[in-house]
Short mmCIF file of C-alpha atoms and ligand atoms in Angstrom, two decimals:
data_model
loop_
_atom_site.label_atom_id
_atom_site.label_comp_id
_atom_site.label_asym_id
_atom_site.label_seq_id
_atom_site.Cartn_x
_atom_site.Cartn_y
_atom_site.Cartn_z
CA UNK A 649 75.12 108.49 70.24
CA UNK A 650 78.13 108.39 68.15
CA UNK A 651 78.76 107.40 64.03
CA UNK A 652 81.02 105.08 63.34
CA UNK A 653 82.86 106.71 60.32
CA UNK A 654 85.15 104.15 59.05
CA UNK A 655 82.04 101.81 58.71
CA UNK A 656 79.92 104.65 56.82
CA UNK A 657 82.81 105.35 54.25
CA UNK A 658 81.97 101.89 53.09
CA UNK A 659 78.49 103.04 52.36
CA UNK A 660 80.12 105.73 49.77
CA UNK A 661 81.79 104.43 46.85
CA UNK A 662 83.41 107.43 45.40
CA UNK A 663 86.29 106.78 48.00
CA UNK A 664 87.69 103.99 46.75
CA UNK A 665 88.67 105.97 43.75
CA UNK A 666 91.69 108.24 44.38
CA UNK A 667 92.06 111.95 43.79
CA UNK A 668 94.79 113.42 42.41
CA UNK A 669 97.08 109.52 43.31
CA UNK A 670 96.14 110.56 46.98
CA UNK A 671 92.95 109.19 49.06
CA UNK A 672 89.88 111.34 48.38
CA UNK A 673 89.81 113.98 51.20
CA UNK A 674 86.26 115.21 50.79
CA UNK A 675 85.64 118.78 52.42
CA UNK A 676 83.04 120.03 50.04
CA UNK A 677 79.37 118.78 51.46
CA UNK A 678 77.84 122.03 51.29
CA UNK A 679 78.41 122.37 47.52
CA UNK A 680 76.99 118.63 47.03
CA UNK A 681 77.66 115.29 49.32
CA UNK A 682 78.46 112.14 47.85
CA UNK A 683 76.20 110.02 47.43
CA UNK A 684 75.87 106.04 49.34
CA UNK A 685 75.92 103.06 48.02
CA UNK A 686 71.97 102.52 49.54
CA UNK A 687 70.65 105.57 47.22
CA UNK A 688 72.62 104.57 44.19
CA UNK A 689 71.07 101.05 44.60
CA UNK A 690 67.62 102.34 44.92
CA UNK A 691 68.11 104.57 41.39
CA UNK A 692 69.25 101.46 39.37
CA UNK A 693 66.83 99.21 41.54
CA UNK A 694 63.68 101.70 40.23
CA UNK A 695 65.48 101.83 36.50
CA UNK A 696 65.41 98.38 36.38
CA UNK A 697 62.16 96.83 38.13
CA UNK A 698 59.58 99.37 38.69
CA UNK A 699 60.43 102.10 35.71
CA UNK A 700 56.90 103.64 34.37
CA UNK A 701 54.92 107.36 34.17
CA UNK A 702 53.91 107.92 37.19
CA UNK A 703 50.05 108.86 38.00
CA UNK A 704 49.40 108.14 34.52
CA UNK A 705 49.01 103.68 33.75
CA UNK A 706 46.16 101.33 34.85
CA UNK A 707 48.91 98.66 34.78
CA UNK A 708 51.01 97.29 37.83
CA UNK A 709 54.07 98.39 36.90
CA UNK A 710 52.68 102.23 36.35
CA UNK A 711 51.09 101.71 40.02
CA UNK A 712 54.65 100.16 41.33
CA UNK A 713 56.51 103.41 40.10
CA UNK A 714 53.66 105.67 41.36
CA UNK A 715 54.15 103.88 44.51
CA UNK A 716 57.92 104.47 44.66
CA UNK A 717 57.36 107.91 43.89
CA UNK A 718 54.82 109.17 46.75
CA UNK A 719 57.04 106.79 49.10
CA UNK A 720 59.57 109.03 48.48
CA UNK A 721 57.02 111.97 48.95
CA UNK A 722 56.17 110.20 52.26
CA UNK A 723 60.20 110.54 53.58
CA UNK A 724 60.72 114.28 52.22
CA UNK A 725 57.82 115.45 54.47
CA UNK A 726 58.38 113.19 57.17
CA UNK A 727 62.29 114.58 57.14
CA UNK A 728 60.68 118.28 58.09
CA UNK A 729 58.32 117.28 59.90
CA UNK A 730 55.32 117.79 57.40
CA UNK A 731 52.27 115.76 55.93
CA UNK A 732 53.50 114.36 52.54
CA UNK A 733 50.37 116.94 50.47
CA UNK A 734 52.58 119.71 51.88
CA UNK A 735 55.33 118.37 49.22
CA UNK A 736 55.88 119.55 46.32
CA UNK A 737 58.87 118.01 44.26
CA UNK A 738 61.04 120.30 42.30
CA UNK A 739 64.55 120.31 41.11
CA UNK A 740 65.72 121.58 44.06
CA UNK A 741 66.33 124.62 46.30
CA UNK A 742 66.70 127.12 43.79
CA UNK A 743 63.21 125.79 41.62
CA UNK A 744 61.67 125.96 45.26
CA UNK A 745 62.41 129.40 45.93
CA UNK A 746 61.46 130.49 42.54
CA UNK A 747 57.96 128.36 42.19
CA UNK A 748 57.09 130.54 45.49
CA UNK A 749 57.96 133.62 43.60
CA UNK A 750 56.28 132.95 40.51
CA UNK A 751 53.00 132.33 42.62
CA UNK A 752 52.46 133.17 46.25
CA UNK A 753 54.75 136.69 45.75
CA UNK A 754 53.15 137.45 42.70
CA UNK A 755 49.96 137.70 43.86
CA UNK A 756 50.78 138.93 46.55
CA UNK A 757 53.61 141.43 46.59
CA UNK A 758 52.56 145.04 44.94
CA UNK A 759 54.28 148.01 44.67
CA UNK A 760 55.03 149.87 47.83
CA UNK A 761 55.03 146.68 49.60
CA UNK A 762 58.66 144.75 51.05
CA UNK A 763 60.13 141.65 51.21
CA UNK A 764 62.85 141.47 53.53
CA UNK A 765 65.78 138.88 53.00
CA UNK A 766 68.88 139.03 55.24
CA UNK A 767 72.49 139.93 54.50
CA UNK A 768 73.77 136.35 54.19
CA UNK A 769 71.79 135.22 51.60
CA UNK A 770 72.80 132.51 48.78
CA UNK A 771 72.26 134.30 45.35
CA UNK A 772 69.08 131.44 44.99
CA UNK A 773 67.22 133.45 47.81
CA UNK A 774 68.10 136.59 46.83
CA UNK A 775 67.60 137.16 43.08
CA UNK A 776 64.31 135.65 42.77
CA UNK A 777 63.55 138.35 45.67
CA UNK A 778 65.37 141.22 43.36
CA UNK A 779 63.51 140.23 40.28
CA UNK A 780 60.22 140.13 41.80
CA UNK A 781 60.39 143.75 43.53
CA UNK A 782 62.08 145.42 40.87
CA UNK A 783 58.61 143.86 38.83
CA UNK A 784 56.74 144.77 41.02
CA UNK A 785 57.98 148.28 42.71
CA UNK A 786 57.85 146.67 45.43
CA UNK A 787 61.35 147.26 47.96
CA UNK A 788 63.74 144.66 49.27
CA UNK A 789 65.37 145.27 52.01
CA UNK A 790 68.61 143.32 53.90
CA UNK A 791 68.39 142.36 57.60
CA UNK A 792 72.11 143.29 58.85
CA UNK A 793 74.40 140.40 60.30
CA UNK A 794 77.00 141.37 63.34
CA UNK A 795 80.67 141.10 63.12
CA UNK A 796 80.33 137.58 64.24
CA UNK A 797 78.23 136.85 61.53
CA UNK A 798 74.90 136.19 63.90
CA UNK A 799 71.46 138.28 62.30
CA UNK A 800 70.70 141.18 64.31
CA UNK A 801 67.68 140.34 66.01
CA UNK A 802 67.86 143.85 67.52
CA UNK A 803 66.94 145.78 64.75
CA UNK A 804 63.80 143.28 63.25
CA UNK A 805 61.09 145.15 64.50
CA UNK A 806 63.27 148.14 62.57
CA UNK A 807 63.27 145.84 59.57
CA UNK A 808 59.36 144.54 59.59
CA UNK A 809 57.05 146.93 58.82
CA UNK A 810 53.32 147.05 58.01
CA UNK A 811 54.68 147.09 54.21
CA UNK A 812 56.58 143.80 54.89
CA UNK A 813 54.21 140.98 52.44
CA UNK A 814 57.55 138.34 52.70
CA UNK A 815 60.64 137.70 54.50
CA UNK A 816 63.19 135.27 53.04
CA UNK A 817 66.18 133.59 55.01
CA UNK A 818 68.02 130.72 54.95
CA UNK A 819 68.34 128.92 58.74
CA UNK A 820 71.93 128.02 57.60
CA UNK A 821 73.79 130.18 56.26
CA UNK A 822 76.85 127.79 53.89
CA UNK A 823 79.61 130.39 53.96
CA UNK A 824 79.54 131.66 57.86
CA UNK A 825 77.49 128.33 58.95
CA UNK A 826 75.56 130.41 61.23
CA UNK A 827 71.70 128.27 62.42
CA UNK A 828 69.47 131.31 62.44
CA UNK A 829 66.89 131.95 64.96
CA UNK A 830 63.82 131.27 62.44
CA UNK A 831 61.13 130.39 64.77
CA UNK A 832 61.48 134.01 66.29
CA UNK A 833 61.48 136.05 62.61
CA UNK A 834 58.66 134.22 61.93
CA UNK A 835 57.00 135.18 65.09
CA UNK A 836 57.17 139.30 64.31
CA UNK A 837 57.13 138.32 60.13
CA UNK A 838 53.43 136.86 61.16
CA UNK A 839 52.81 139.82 64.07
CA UNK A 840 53.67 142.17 61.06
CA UNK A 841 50.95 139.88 58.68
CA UNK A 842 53.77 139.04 56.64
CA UNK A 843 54.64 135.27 55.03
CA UNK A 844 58.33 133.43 55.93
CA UNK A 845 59.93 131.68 53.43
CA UNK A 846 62.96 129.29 54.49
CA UNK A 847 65.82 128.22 52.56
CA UNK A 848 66.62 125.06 54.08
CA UNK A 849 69.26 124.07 51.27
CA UNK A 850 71.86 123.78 54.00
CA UNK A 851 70.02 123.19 57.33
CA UNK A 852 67.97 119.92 56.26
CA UNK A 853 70.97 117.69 55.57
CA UNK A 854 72.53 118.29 58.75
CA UNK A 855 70.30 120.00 61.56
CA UNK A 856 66.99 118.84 62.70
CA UNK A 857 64.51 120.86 60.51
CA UNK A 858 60.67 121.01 61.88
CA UNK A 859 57.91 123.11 59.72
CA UNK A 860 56.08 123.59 62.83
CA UNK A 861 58.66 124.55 65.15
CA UNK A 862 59.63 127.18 62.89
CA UNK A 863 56.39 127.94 61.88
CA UNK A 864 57.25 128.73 58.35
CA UNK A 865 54.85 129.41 55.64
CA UNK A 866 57.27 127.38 52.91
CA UNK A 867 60.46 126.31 53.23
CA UNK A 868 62.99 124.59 50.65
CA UNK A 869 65.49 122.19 50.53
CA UNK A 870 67.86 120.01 48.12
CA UNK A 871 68.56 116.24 47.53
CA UNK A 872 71.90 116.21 46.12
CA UNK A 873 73.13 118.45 49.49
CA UNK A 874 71.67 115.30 51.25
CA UNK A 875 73.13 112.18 50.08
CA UNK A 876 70.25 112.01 47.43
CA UNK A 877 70.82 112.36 43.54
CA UNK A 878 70.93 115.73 41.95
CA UNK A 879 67.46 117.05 40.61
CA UNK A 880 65.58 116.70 43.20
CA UNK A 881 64.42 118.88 45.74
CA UNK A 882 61.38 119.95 48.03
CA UNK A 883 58.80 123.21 48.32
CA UNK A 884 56.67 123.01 51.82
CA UNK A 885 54.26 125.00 51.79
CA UNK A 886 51.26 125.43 54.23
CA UNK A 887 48.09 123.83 52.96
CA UNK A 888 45.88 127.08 52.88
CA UNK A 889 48.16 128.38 50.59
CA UNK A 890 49.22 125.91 48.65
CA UNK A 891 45.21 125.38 48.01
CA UNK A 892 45.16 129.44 47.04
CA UNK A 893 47.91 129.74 44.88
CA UNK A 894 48.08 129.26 41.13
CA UNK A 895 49.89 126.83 39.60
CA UNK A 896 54.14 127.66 38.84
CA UNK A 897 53.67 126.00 35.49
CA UNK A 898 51.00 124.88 33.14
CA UNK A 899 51.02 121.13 31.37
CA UNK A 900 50.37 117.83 31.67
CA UNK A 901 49.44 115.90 34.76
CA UNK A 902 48.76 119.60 36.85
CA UNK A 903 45.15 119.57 35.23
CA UNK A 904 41.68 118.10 36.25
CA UNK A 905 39.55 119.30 33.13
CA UNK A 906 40.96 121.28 30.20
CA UNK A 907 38.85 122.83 27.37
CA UNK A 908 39.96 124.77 24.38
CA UNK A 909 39.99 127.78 26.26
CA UNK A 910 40.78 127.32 29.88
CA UNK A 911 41.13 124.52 32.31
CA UNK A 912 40.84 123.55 36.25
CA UNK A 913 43.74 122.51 38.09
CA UNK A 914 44.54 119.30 39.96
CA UNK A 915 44.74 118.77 43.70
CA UNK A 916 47.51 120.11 46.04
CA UNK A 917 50.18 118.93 45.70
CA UNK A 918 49.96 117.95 41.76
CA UNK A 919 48.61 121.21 41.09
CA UNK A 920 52.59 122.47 41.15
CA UNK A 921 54.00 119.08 39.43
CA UNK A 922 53.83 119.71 35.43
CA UNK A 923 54.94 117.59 33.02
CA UNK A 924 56.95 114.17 33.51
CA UNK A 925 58.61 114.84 37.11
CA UNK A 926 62.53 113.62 37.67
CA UNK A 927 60.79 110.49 38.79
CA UNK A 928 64.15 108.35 39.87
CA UNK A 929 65.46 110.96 41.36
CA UNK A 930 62.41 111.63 43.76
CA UNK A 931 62.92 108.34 44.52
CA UNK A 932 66.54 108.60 45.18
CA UNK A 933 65.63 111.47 47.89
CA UNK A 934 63.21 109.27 49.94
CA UNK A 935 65.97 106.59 49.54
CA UNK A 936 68.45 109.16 51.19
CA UNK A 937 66.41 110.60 53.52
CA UNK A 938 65.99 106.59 54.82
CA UNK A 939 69.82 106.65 54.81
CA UNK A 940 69.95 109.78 57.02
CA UNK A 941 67.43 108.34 59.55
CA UNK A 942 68.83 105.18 59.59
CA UNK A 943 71.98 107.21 60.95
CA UNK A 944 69.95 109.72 63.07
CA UNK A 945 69.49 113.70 62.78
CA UNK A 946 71.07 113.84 66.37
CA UNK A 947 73.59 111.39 65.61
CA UNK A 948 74.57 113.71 62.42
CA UNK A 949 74.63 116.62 64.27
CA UNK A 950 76.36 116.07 67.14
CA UNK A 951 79.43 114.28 64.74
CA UNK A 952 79.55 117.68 63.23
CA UNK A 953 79.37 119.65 66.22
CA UNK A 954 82.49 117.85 67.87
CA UNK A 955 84.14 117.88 64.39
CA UNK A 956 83.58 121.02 63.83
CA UNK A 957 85.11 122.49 66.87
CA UNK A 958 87.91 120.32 65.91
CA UNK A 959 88.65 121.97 62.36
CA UNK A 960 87.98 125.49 64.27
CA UNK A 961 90.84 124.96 66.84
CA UNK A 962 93.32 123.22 63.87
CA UNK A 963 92.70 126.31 61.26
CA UNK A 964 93.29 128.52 64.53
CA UNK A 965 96.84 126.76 64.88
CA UNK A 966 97.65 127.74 61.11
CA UNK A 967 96.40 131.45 61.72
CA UNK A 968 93.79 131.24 59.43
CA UNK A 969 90.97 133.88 60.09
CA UNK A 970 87.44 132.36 60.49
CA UNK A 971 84.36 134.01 59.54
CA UNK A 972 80.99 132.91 61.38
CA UNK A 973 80.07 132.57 65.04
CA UNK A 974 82.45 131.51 67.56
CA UNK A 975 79.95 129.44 69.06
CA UNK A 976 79.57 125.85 67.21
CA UNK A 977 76.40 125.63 68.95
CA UNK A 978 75.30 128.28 66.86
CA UNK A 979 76.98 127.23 63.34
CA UNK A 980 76.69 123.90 61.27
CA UNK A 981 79.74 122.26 59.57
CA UNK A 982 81.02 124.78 57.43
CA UNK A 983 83.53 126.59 58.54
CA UNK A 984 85.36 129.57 55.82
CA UNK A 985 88.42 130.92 56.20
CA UNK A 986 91.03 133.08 54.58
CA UNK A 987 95.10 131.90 55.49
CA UNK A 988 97.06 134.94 55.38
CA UNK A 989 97.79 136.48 51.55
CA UNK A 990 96.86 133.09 50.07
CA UNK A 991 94.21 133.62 47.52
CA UNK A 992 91.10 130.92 48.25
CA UNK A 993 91.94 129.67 44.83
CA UNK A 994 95.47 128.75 44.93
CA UNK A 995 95.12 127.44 48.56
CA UNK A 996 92.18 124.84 46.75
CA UNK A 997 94.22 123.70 44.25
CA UNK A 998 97.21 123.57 46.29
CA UNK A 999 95.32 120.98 48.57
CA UNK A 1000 93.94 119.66 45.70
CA UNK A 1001 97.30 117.89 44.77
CA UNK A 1002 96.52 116.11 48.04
CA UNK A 1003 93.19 114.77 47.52
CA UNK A 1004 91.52 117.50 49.34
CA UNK A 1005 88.20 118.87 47.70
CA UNK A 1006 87.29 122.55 49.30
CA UNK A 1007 85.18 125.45 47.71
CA UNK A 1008 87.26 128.86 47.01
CA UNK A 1009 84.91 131.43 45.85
CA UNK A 1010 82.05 133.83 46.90
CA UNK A 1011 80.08 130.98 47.10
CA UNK A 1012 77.05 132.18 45.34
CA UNK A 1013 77.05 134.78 48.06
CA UNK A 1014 78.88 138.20 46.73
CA UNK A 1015 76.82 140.90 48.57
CA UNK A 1016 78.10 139.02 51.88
CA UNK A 1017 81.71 138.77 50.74
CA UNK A 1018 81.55 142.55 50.50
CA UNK A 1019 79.95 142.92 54.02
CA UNK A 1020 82.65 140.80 55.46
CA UNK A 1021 85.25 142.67 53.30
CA UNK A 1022 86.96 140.08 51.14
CA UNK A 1023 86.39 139.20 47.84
CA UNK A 1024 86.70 135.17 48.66
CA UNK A 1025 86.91 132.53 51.32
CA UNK A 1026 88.11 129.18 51.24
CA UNK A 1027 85.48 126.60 52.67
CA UNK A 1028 85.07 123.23 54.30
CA UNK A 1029 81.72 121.65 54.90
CA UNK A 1030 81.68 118.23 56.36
CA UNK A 1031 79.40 115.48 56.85
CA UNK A 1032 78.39 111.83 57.63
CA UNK A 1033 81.87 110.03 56.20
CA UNK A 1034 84.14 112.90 57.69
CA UNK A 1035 86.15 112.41 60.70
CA UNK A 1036 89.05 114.10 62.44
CA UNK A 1037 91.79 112.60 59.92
CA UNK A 1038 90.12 114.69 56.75
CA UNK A 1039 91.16 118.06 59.17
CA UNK A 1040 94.23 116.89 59.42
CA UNK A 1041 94.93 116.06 55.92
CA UNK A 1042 93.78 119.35 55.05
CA UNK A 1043 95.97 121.46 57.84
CA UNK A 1044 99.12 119.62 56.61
CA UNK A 1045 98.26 120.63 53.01
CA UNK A 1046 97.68 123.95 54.20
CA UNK A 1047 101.31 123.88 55.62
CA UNK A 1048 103.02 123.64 52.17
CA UNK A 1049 100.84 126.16 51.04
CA UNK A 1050 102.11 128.58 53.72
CA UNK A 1051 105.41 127.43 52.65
CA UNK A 1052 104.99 128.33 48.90
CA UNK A 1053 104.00 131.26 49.72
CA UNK A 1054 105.77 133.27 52.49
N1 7TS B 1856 70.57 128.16 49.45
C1 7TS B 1856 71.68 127.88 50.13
C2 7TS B 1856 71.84 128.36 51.55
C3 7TS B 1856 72.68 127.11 49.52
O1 7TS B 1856 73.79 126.82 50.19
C4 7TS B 1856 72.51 126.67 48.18
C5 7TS B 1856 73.58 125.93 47.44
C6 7TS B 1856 71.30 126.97 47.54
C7 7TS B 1856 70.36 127.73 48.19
C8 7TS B 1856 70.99 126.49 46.17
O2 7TS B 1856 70.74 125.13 46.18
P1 7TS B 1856 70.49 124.34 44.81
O3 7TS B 1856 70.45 122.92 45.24
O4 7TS B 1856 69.23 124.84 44.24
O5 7TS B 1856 71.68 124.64 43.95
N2 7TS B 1856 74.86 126.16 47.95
C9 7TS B 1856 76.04 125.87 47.39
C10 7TS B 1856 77.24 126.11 48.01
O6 7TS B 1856 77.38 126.58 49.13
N3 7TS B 1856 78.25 125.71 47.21
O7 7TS B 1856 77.70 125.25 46.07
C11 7TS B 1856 76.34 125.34 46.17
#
């Protein structure tokens, strides 16, 4: 299977607007992707024809939104694999992580006990975990990464313990790219009677991502990584738990019977949905996730393998150093770098003057800048509307950088 890129770029119509005088060169999916024509449609199509409360009206048009709303719950869960009461909506990755922490973990976790995240975590699936065990006296601890940037699967039975209650990891990592080998933490996290949470933020956009497979007991992704609008995002959870835990916040719609002094909650997964949800934008995600399997998960991934290897072997050329596995079998498309003494942030807006968008930065992700030694990278993340020519762009921008700058 292969992706026809020049007929996708259609589909997106941020490109026809120029960056910077110069055609957009965008090489910054794992901040946020653009978004296609198909989901934009489908916001504006809901705005104007179905727009009401959801869960709320006896009239048609309430029904026609509520409709539109669990149709989108429908394609989040089928997207992981997972029955749509698994699905929680949220605002995204980060609300995910926290809802988990502000339920499961706190009932849960106790002091003495551990929650063990990894050393490539985003700051969203690390601080939650730093503010819960510093409530709770509770230690965290950080599984070590190699050289290469891989996890070292040697030393987990070192790093799970009978004290471990949670253990946190992303299956892509968005600065070294690294696909993690979930499936197996979770096997000695559950061995060890301990819970695995998964921050899919970067995996579910562009790698097949299967609850079951990895046998996680939640797992959260994004929208706006994904095509979709911004504001949305998915918690999985498993349905035991889900049916255990309290609710993340208290208000309308998360209720079945309230009196003055108490209440009983609504069923999974409304239990966890207070208030007026971003409705449109829920709807936008099921639009995108329609978009992405109209395309094809293998389809995607195997456009970013090849491409992937490409930008590898081109940054190579300009002596760039690469962080992350060798292997593109073991990495998604995101591939950092540092070019010799150029600092990330002039090299961005160096390439910037040529309509290149990259991330400079520690990308949310400062205690793993200081385990690979620098205090930034430069990034490029690709996706659907990428192709060979957006590496080139960027290695010939790169080339006047070099050239400012020796
Ligand atoms: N986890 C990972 C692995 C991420 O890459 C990100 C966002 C998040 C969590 C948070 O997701 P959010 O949707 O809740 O914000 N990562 C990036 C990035 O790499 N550049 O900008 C945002």
């Amino acid at each position: 299977m292969s992706m026809d890129v020049d007929v996708i770029r259609k589909d997106f119509p941020i490109f026809e607007t120029p960056a910077n005088g110069k055609p957009l060169t965008y090489l910054d999916s794992a901040s946020s992707s653009q978004k296609p024509r198909q989901v934009i449609d489908r916001i504006v199509r809901f705005y104007e024809t179905e727009n009401a409360n959801v869960h709320r009206g006896a009239y048609q048009l309430s029904e026609m939104a509520t409709a539109a709303y669990e149709g989108a719950r429908e394609a989040c869960g089928r997207w992981i694999g997972s029955p749509s009461r698994n699905i929680i909506f949220t605002r995204g990755t980060t609300e995910s992580i926290n809802a988990v922490r502000f339920t499961w973990a706190n009932q849960n976790v106790g002091a003495g006990d551990e929650v063990l995240v990894t050393e490539m975590e985003h700051h969203s699936n690390l601080i939650p975990w730093q503010l819960l065990t510093q409530e709770k006296g509770a230690t965290l601890r950080h599984l070590p990464i190699d050289d290469e940037g891989l996890l070292r699967m040697d030393l987990l039975g070192e790093y799970i313990t009978e004290r471990t209650k949670l253990v946190a990891l992303p299956l892509m990592s968005n600065v070294l790219g690294t696909i993690n080998p979930v499936a197996e933490v979770a096997a000695a996290a559950h061995a060890a009677g301990a819970k695995v949470v998964v921050d899919a933020a970067q995996a579910a956009p562009h790698i097949k991502v299967d609850v079951a497979e990895l046998d996680c007991d939640f797992l959260a992704y994004s929208s706006h990584k994904m095509c979709g609008p911004t504001g949305a995002g998915v918690l999985y959870g498993r349905i035991e738990l889900l049916e255990e835990m309290p609710p993340f916040m208290g208000g309308g719609e998360m209720i079945r019977e309230v009196w003055a002094d108490r209440a009983t909650w609504n069923e999974v997964p409304f239990k966890f949905e207070a208030g007026t949800m971003n409705i449109a934008q829920a709807v936008g995600m099921g639009a995108a996730v329609e978009y992405l399997e109209a395309l094809g998960e293998d389809a995607i991934r195997d456009h970013e393998v090849r491409l992937t290897k490409y930008a590898m072997g081109r940054l190579e050329e300009t002596g760039a150093i690469i962080y992350g596995p060798k292997d593109v079998s073991k990495r998604g498309g995101v591939v950092s770098f540092n070019l010799d003494d150029v600092h990330p942030h002039d090299l961005s807006t160096i390439v910037d003057q040529h309509g290149v968008c990259i991330r400079a930065g520690h990308h949310c992700a400062q205690p793993l800048m200081r385990r690979l030694g620098v205090p930034a990278t430069a990034r490029a993340s690709f996706y659907v509307y990428n192709d060979e020519r957006d590496v080139d762009v960027l290695i010939d921008a790169m080339a006047e950088a070099k050239g400012w700058f020796a």
